[in-house]
XYZ file of C-alpha atoms in Angstrom:
479
model
C 36.916 -150.817 26.859
C 40.079 -152.200 28.452
C 41.826 -152.489 25.087
C 40.732 -149.021 24.065
C 42.211 -147.583 27.268
C 45.732 -148.688 26.362
C 45.704 -149.125 22.590
C 43.475 -146.473 21.015
C 45.956 -144.451 18.968
C 43.881 -141.308 19.428
C 44.085 -141.624 23.198
C 46.696 -140.301 25.618
C 46.981 -142.967 28.332
C 48.698 -141.589 31.442
C 49.431 -138.430 29.474
C 51.517 -140.345 26.916
C 51.522 -140.234 23.145
C 51.420 -143.273 20.832
C 54.069 -143.411 18.115
C 55.776 -145.859 15.753
C 59.344 -146.550 14.681
C 59.907 -148.125 11.275
C 63.064 -150.190 10.771
C 65.010 -150.462 7.530
C 63.148 -153.632 6.535
C 59.759 -152.011 7.178
C 59.115 -153.674 10.555
C 57.302 -151.293 12.901
C 57.710 -151.048 16.641
C 54.971 -149.370 18.631
C 55.967 -147.204 21.573
C 54.579 -144.544 23.868
C 56.414 -141.419 24.925
C 56.069 -138.506 27.272
C 57.488 -136.188 24.611
C 55.104 -133.848 22.788
C 54.440 -134.373 19.108
C 56.802 -132.791 16.599
C 55.947 -129.157 15.985
C 54.107 -128.860 19.274
C 54.464 -125.677 21.289
C 54.822 -127.736 24.470
C 57.874 -127.702 26.717
C 61.421 -127.868 25.343
C 63.210 -131.243 24.952
C 64.545 -132.792 28.163
C 68.242 -133.463 28.579
C 67.893 -137.170 29.501
C 66.275 -140.108 27.730
C 64.947 -143.206 29.510
C 63.958 -146.215 27.390
C 61.849 -148.923 29.047
C 61.824 -152.499 27.686
C 59.306 -155.019 29.077
C 59.416 -158.800 29.173
C 57.077 -161.787 28.889
C 54.085 -161.593 28.652
C 53.792 -157.829 29.036
C 53.818 -154.662 26.944
C 54.589 -150.991 27.491
C 51.741 -150.969 30.033
C 54.025 -152.704 32.555
C 55.770 -149.359 33.070
C 52.627 -147.273 33.597
C 53.565 -146.004 37.057
C 57.074 -145.080 36.007
C 55.830 -143.388 32.844
C 53.467 -141.267 34.930
C 56.193 -140.329 37.427
C 56.529 -136.560 37.714
C 59.966 -137.089 39.205
C 61.189 -138.820 36.061
C 59.327 -136.570 33.650
C 60.862 -133.466 35.194
C 64.289 -134.241 33.756
C 63.806 -136.952 31.161
C 61.931 -137.917 28.042
C 60.370 -141.306 28.743
C 59.896 -143.937 26.049
C 58.407 -147.431 26.478
C 58.575 -149.789 23.519
C 56.616 -152.939 22.723
C 59.001 -155.776 21.882
C 58.601 -157.304 18.401
C 55.585 -159.605 18.440
C 54.172 -157.954 21.559
C 51.597 -155.232 22.095
C 51.215 -153.043 19.039
C 54.544 -153.925 17.390
C 54.897 -156.001 14.255
C 55.781 -159.668 14.375
C 59.096 -161.107 13.212
C 59.649 -164.298 11.250
C 62.252 -165.281 13.834
C 63.121 -164.020 17.313
C 66.837 -164.745 17.453
C 69.683 -162.494 18.550
C 70.298 -161.105 15.065
C 66.665 -160.150 14.609
C 65.696 -158.804 18.040
C 68.951 -157.116 19.074
C 69.367 -155.487 15.670
C 65.952 -153.865 15.654
C 66.248 -152.710 19.271
C 69.626 -151.107 18.611
C 68.099 -149.348 15.621
C 65.174 -148.243 17.779
C 67.348 -146.880 20.597
C 69.613 -145.104 18.107
C 66.579 -143.483 16.472
C 65.159 -142.433 19.853
C 68.459 -140.749 20.716
C 68.302 -138.774 17.505
C 64.628 -137.937 17.941
C 64.544 -136.922 21.598
C 68.112 -135.792 22.286
C 68.622 -133.394 19.386
C 72.068 -131.942 18.693
C 70.865 -128.420 19.460
C 70.431 -129.283 23.142
C 72.802 -127.097 25.145
C 73.501 -129.918 27.561
C 72.907 -133.546 26.725
C 72.341 -135.736 29.731
C 72.222 -139.497 30.003
C 70.550 -142.263 28.062
C 69.259 -144.995 30.379
C 67.851 -148.371 29.331
C 65.531 -149.985 31.899
C 64.584 -153.617 31.343
C 62.487 -156.214 33.126
C 62.377 -159.979 32.595
C 63.207 -160.491 28.891
C 63.806 -156.748 28.678
C 66.477 -157.232 31.350
C 68.051 -160.151 29.474
C 68.100 -158.082 26.291
C 69.543 -155.161 28.244
C 72.299 -157.443 29.575
C 73.252 -158.435 26.063
C 73.270 -154.826 24.897
C 75.358 -153.730 27.892
C 77.827 -156.497 27.027
C 77.868 -156.269 23.238
C 76.716 -152.707 22.486
C 77.668 -150.679 25.595
C 77.831 -147.476 23.553
C 74.054 -147.534 23.207
C 73.315 -146.141 26.675
C 75.089 -144.503 29.586
C 73.372 -146.644 32.224
C 71.427 -149.906 32.296
C 68.898 -150.744 35.027
C 68.164 -154.476 34.800
C 65.317 -155.873 36.906
C 64.284 -159.490 37.347
C 66.715 -160.883 34.795
C 70.140 -162.481 34.560
C 73.374 -162.125 32.631
C 72.936 -164.996 30.154
C 76.557 -166.112 29.752
C 77.182 -165.817 33.483
C 74.314 -168.197 34.283
C 75.386 -170.688 31.612
C 78.992 -170.590 32.821
C 77.975 -170.958 36.449
C 75.763 -173.945 35.640
C 78.442 -175.570 33.465
C 81.062 -175.229 36.185
C 78.788 -176.791 38.783
C 77.868 -179.671 36.491
C 81.540 -180.311 35.654
C 82.488 -180.230 39.332
C 79.701 -182.644 40.288
C 80.636 -184.956 37.420
C 84.225 -185.074 38.616
C 83.075 -185.897 42.164
C 80.875 -188.706 40.892
C 83.719 -190.046 38.780
C 85.915 -190.080 41.877
C 83.131 -191.814 43.802
C 83.209 -194.745 41.354
C 86.705 -195.473 42.618
C 85.690 -194.914 46.258
C 82.070 -196.202 46.438
C 82.012 -196.186 50.229
C 82.506 -192.410 50.365
C 78.972 -191.111 50.853
C 80.413 -187.665 51.467
C 81.315 -187.385 47.779
C 77.712 -188.155 46.814
C 76.346 -185.570 49.234
C 78.808 -182.911 48.051
C 78.043 -183.632 44.394
C 74.307 -183.290 45.017
C 74.823 -180.086 46.981
C 76.895 -178.706 44.107
C 74.134 -179.560 41.621
C 71.342 -178.307 43.869
C 71.219 -174.715 42.485
C 71.163 -176.036 38.914
C 68.320 -178.430 39.679
C 66.438 -175.687 41.520
C 66.721 -173.401 38.486
C 65.507 -176.183 36.209
C 62.409 -176.556 38.388
C 61.769 -172.817 38.233
C 62.223 -172.805 34.453
C 60.083 -175.837 33.698
C 57.646 -173.806 31.611
C 60.483 -172.893 29.230
C 60.762 -176.518 28.114
C 57.063 -176.466 27.226
C 57.580 -173.265 25.244
C 60.419 -174.914 23.292
C 58.451 -177.976 22.207
C 58.003 -178.459 18.440
C 55.799 -175.720 17.055
C 52.545 -177.726 16.765
C 52.753 -178.801 20.417
C 53.772 -175.359 21.672
C 50.893 -173.863 19.726
C 48.502 -176.422 21.211
C 49.572 -175.364 24.701
C 48.748 -171.779 23.786
C 45.351 -172.748 22.427
C 44.464 -174.923 25.399
C 45.968 -172.991 28.276
C 47.454 -169.736 26.972
C 44.754 -167.472 28.399
C 44.898 -169.290 31.740
C 48.697 -168.938 31.842
C 48.438 -165.199 31.193
C 45.848 -164.796 33.959
C 48.060 -166.657 36.428
C 51.034 -164.553 35.405
C 49.134 -161.343 35.984
C 47.991 -162.532 39.409
C 51.693 -162.552 40.349
C 51.976 -158.835 39.620
C 50.667 -157.983 43.079
C 53.885 -159.299 44.575
C 54.866 -162.255 46.753
C 51.792 -162.336 48.997
C 50.190 -165.402 50.485
C 47.413 -166.212 50.084
C 47.553 -164.683 46.639
C 44.514 -162.467 45.972
C 42.364 -162.919 42.917
C 42.265 -159.954 40.590
C 38.878 -158.286 40.432
C 37.077 -158.247 37.129
C 38.160 -154.816 35.877
C 41.872 -155.129 36.804
C 41.914 -158.637 35.328
C 40.439 -157.393 32.041
C 42.941 -154.548 31.893
C 45.821 -156.912 32.647
C 44.775 -159.199 29.791
C 44.354 -156.221 27.465
C 47.868 -155.097 28.345
C 49.293 -158.494 27.344
C 47.122 -159.266 24.340
C 47.556 -155.840 22.753
C 45.268 -153.984 20.371
C 42.466 -155.684 18.507
C 40.650 -154.984 15.238
C 38.610 -152.267 16.953
C 41.805 -150.264 17.547
C 43.037 -150.353 13.955
C 41.546 -146.959 13.132
C 43.140 -144.349 10.890
C 46.577 -145.190 9.562
C 46.122 -148.965 9.810
C 48.686 -150.722 7.678
C 50.941 -147.690 7.130
C 53.651 -146.092 9.236
C 51.078 -144.298 11.411
C 49.178 -147.340 12.600
C 49.129 -150.979 13.611
C 49.682 -153.812 11.152
C 46.211 -155.134 10.418
C 47.221 -158.656 9.348
C 49.391 -159.187 12.444
C 46.689 -157.937 14.818
C 43.971 -160.113 13.322
C 46.244 -163.163 13.499
C 47.208 -162.451 17.118
C 43.604 -161.847 18.073
C 42.950 -165.568 17.556
C 45.601 -166.846 20.009
C 46.516 -163.751 22.067
C 49.799 -163.621 20.128
C 50.990 -166.763 21.881
C 53.507 -168.001 19.294
C 54.995 -164.529 18.894
C 55.379 -164.171 22.661
C 57.143 -167.478 23.191
C 59.348 -166.858 20.154
C 61.801 -165.115 22.495
C 62.326 -168.462 24.235
C 62.529 -170.563 21.087
C 64.966 -168.898 18.706
C 68.226 -168.456 20.586
C 67.894 -164.887 21.830
C 69.135 -165.836 25.309
C 72.698 -166.680 24.318
C 72.825 -167.095 20.545
C 75.572 -165.407 18.580
C 74.791 -161.876 17.410
C 76.353 -160.931 14.065
C 76.027 -157.165 13.872
C 75.026 -155.593 10.584
C 77.192 -152.915 8.964
C 74.553 -150.324 9.831
C 74.595 -151.333 13.491
C 78.391 -151.245 13.687
C 78.469 -147.777 12.115
C 75.796 -146.483 14.505
C 77.633 -147.858 17.532
C 80.914 -146.433 16.303
C 79.288 -143.022 15.962
C 77.954 -143.220 19.511
C 81.369 -144.286 20.762
C 82.976 -141.269 19.130
C 80.354 -138.970 20.674
C 81.011 -140.478 24.093
C 84.774 -140.035 23.650
C 84.318 -136.392 22.738
C 82.082 -135.780 25.750
C 84.521 -137.574 28.068
C 87.458 -135.444 26.925
C 86.104 -132.411 28.779
C 85.952 -134.376 32.030
C 89.303 -136.148 31.679
C 91.331 -133.474 33.439
C 88.964 -133.396 36.409
C 89.038 -137.187 36.671
C 92.843 -137.151 36.585
C 92.874 -134.531 39.329
C 90.595 -136.675 41.495
C 92.854 -139.688 41.038
C 95.880 -137.576 41.896
C 94.222 -136.337 45.083
C 93.323 -139.863 46.126
C 96.863 -141.046 45.415
C 98.501 -138.177 47.285
C 96.190 -138.695 50.269
C 97.097 -142.360 50.456
C 93.587 -143.537 49.482
C 93.275 -146.789 47.605
C 92.847 -146.603 43.869
C 89.390 -147.316 42.548
C 88.731 -150.898 41.531
C 89.703 -151.539 37.954
C 88.062 -153.787 35.463
C 89.606 -157.136 34.680
C 91.967 -156.823 31.696
C 90.263 -159.832 30.166
C 86.630 -159.956 31.365
C 84.631 -163.104 30.684
C 82.343 -163.399 27.713
C 79.063 -161.611 28.319
C 80.442 -159.240 30.979
C 78.560 -155.941 31.180
C 80.830 -153.212 29.800
C 78.489 -150.314 30.623
C 77.495 -149.201 34.135
C 74.630 -151.431 35.225
C 72.374 -151.843 38.242
C 70.987 -155.377 38.599
C 67.981 -155.790 40.870
C 66.289 -159.005 41.963
C 63.421 -159.526 44.324
C 64.202 -161.691 47.327
C 61.108 -163.776 46.525
C 61.524 -163.833 42.751
C 60.105 -167.177 41.642
C 61.839 -167.110 38.254
C 65.498 -167.324 39.244
C 67.623 -169.306 41.673
C 69.863 -166.843 43.487
C 72.575 -169.400 44.316
C 73.118 -169.859 40.589
C 72.264 -166.474 39.082
C 74.151 -164.332 41.589
C 77.208 -166.490 42.255
C 80.624 -164.980 41.391
C 78.886 -162.106 39.643
C 81.511 -159.450 40.363
C 83.773 -160.241 37.422
C 80.829 -159.696 35.062
C 80.424 -156.081 36.221
C 83.210 -154.357 34.327
C 82.227 -150.695 34.498
C 82.703 -148.639 37.640
C 79.542 -147.636 39.454
C 77.848 -150.987 38.753
C 76.166 -153.111 41.382
C 73.794 -156.020 41.958
C 71.348 -156.279 44.826
C 68.584 -158.512 46.121
C 65.669 -156.556 47.593
C 64.065 -158.360 50.500
C 60.295 -158.753 50.288
C 60.094 -158.091 46.555
C 58.962 -160.560 43.891
C 59.524 -160.782 40.152
C 57.292 -157.962 38.888
C 58.964 -155.166 40.835
C 57.883 -152.413 38.364
C 54.230 -152.860 39.330
C 54.465 -154.133 42.887
C 53.035 -151.724 45.421
C 50.408 -150.285 43.092
C 47.342 -149.115 44.930
C 48.962 -149.361 48.349
C 48.545 -146.296 50.528
C 51.836 -144.661 51.392
C 51.964 -144.130 55.102
C 54.108 -141.541 56.728
C 57.708 -142.711 56.759
C 56.887 -145.565 54.377
C 57.195 -143.838 51.033
C 58.194 -146.974 49.204
C 54.729 -148.506 49.211
C 55.262 -152.268 49.320
C 57.682 -153.977 51.650
C 60.065 -154.663 48.800
C 60.010 -151.156 47.379
C 57.905 -151.920 44.305
C 57.724 -149.434 41.480
C 59.078 -146.649 43.665
C 62.303 -148.600 44.012
C 62.688 -148.488 40.231
C 61.790 -144.797 40.187
C 64.432 -144.073 42.813
C 67.172 -146.036 41.043
C 66.412 -144.532 37.625
C 66.149 -140.964 38.948
C 68.922 -141.132 41.528
C 71.478 -143.392 39.859
C 70.390 -143.626 36.225
C 69.923 -140.031 35.127
C 71.295 -138.602 38.372
C 74.329 -139.772 40.305
C 77.629 -138.166 41.047
C 79.872 -136.803 38.358
C 82.958 -138.923 38.097
C 81.198 -141.833 39.759
C 82.430 -144.273 37.139
C 86.026 -143.388 37.917
C 85.492 -143.528 41.641
C 83.733 -146.860 41.669
C 80.312 -145.743 42.908
C 80.619 -147.725 46.098
C 80.850 -146.796 49.739
C 80.040 -143.478 51.262
C 76.848 -141.754 50.335
C 77.262 -141.683 46.543
C 76.513 -144.011 43.673
C 74.053 -146.847 43.610
C 74.691 -147.744 47.239
C 73.861 -144.216 48.345
C 70.652 -144.201 46.330
C 69.458 -147.506 47.788
C 70.434 -146.467 51.306
C 68.352 -143.337 50.813
C 65.324 -145.421 49.854
C 65.491 -147.206 53.200
C 65.057 -150.689 51.742
C 66.350 -153.967 53.083
C 68.817 -155.034 50.403
C 71.515 -157.650 50.182
C 74.481 -156.702 48.033
C 75.575 -159.424 45.635
C 78.333 -157.524 43.824
C 79.608 -153.985 43.542
C 82.269 -152.213 41.525
């Protein structure tokens, strides 16, 4: 029953429609959308498109509260995709940067063409919202394919090259201190400083210990999945309620639904269209049904997606070039107004807006991005992941914040909590309503010309949106 609720292709969970995207090589990605079926007499296309990308070990179901949001549906077509190897999507032979980023670019490009047709009188924004691995993927797209979306909302993830650079710099600094100590062995201060410098790196290694297990040789990694995969998924889902102590046990029905959301459809959901472009891949589903898709899920950790080199295909480069040209044409109409605003600021003696570094570091986000971490996120060490982050936010209007009281699974935190008067955000850390507010207020909303004006200060931009939500946030970086 739990699987049927989310995966029956004839159903309409949360008022959504199941659909499939087929890539050039025949790989299918399953997704759900708030848009009516083609040829339907339902409402006209919306001017904005929001694409949600989940992480480990989830599926499109992670976004259920956002997908049901009337506030978002009022102005936007909502799409939530299952990553390759997850949910109802096909598996890949390899989950490296070339494979995963290529198919997701193709998917997003196709969604733009499908749900933002050229006949729209006014085309709004395309927003990519990612969590966990979806956030990491979104970071790479914002850095290496910024034309793909107008805004990126990245929750519970990091900028891969920033973290690697930050860790490398700390290790090099500590090594130099220890080398100096060998010539001055009585200087205990050098030892203490070296250990303090390494402390964030060691703390992150402790938090990421499970990753090393996932990256063991395939037979051993598979054995972990067989022996403890279901237990690991249950523990993971118990964290969805947020950073509470003592942590409550999920009741039987929510626990079954949580597992169904991670495991995906089973043989009973194959139904009409199985094996063709209208349905799930039967062979993949039957294989995953034996191990809950464990090896597919951990493939994201094993094959270099985090920081491996991405060699774009000709098709991807052409698609991105087309989107860049469209963006240039749309920006031309606003150029005069932006110039006038800059002139007014200059003539009034106001400071010029902050400009991007002429030579940003590798992996810097070149599209406007909002990075959100929970203050009690158990996955990432803030001293490492948020240090010197400003130079990695190239586009105006970007920002990074830590939300006090929130955990890792912000998109589902606060579910089921009664909203008391004056406490519209549900959980202490904002929960899913935080994401709703950022996507609606900053993602598809926001002030015209915000990119040129920096988006900071005053009542506009990301800062204004978060101030309006009344949350306790700590700003890490802002442009």
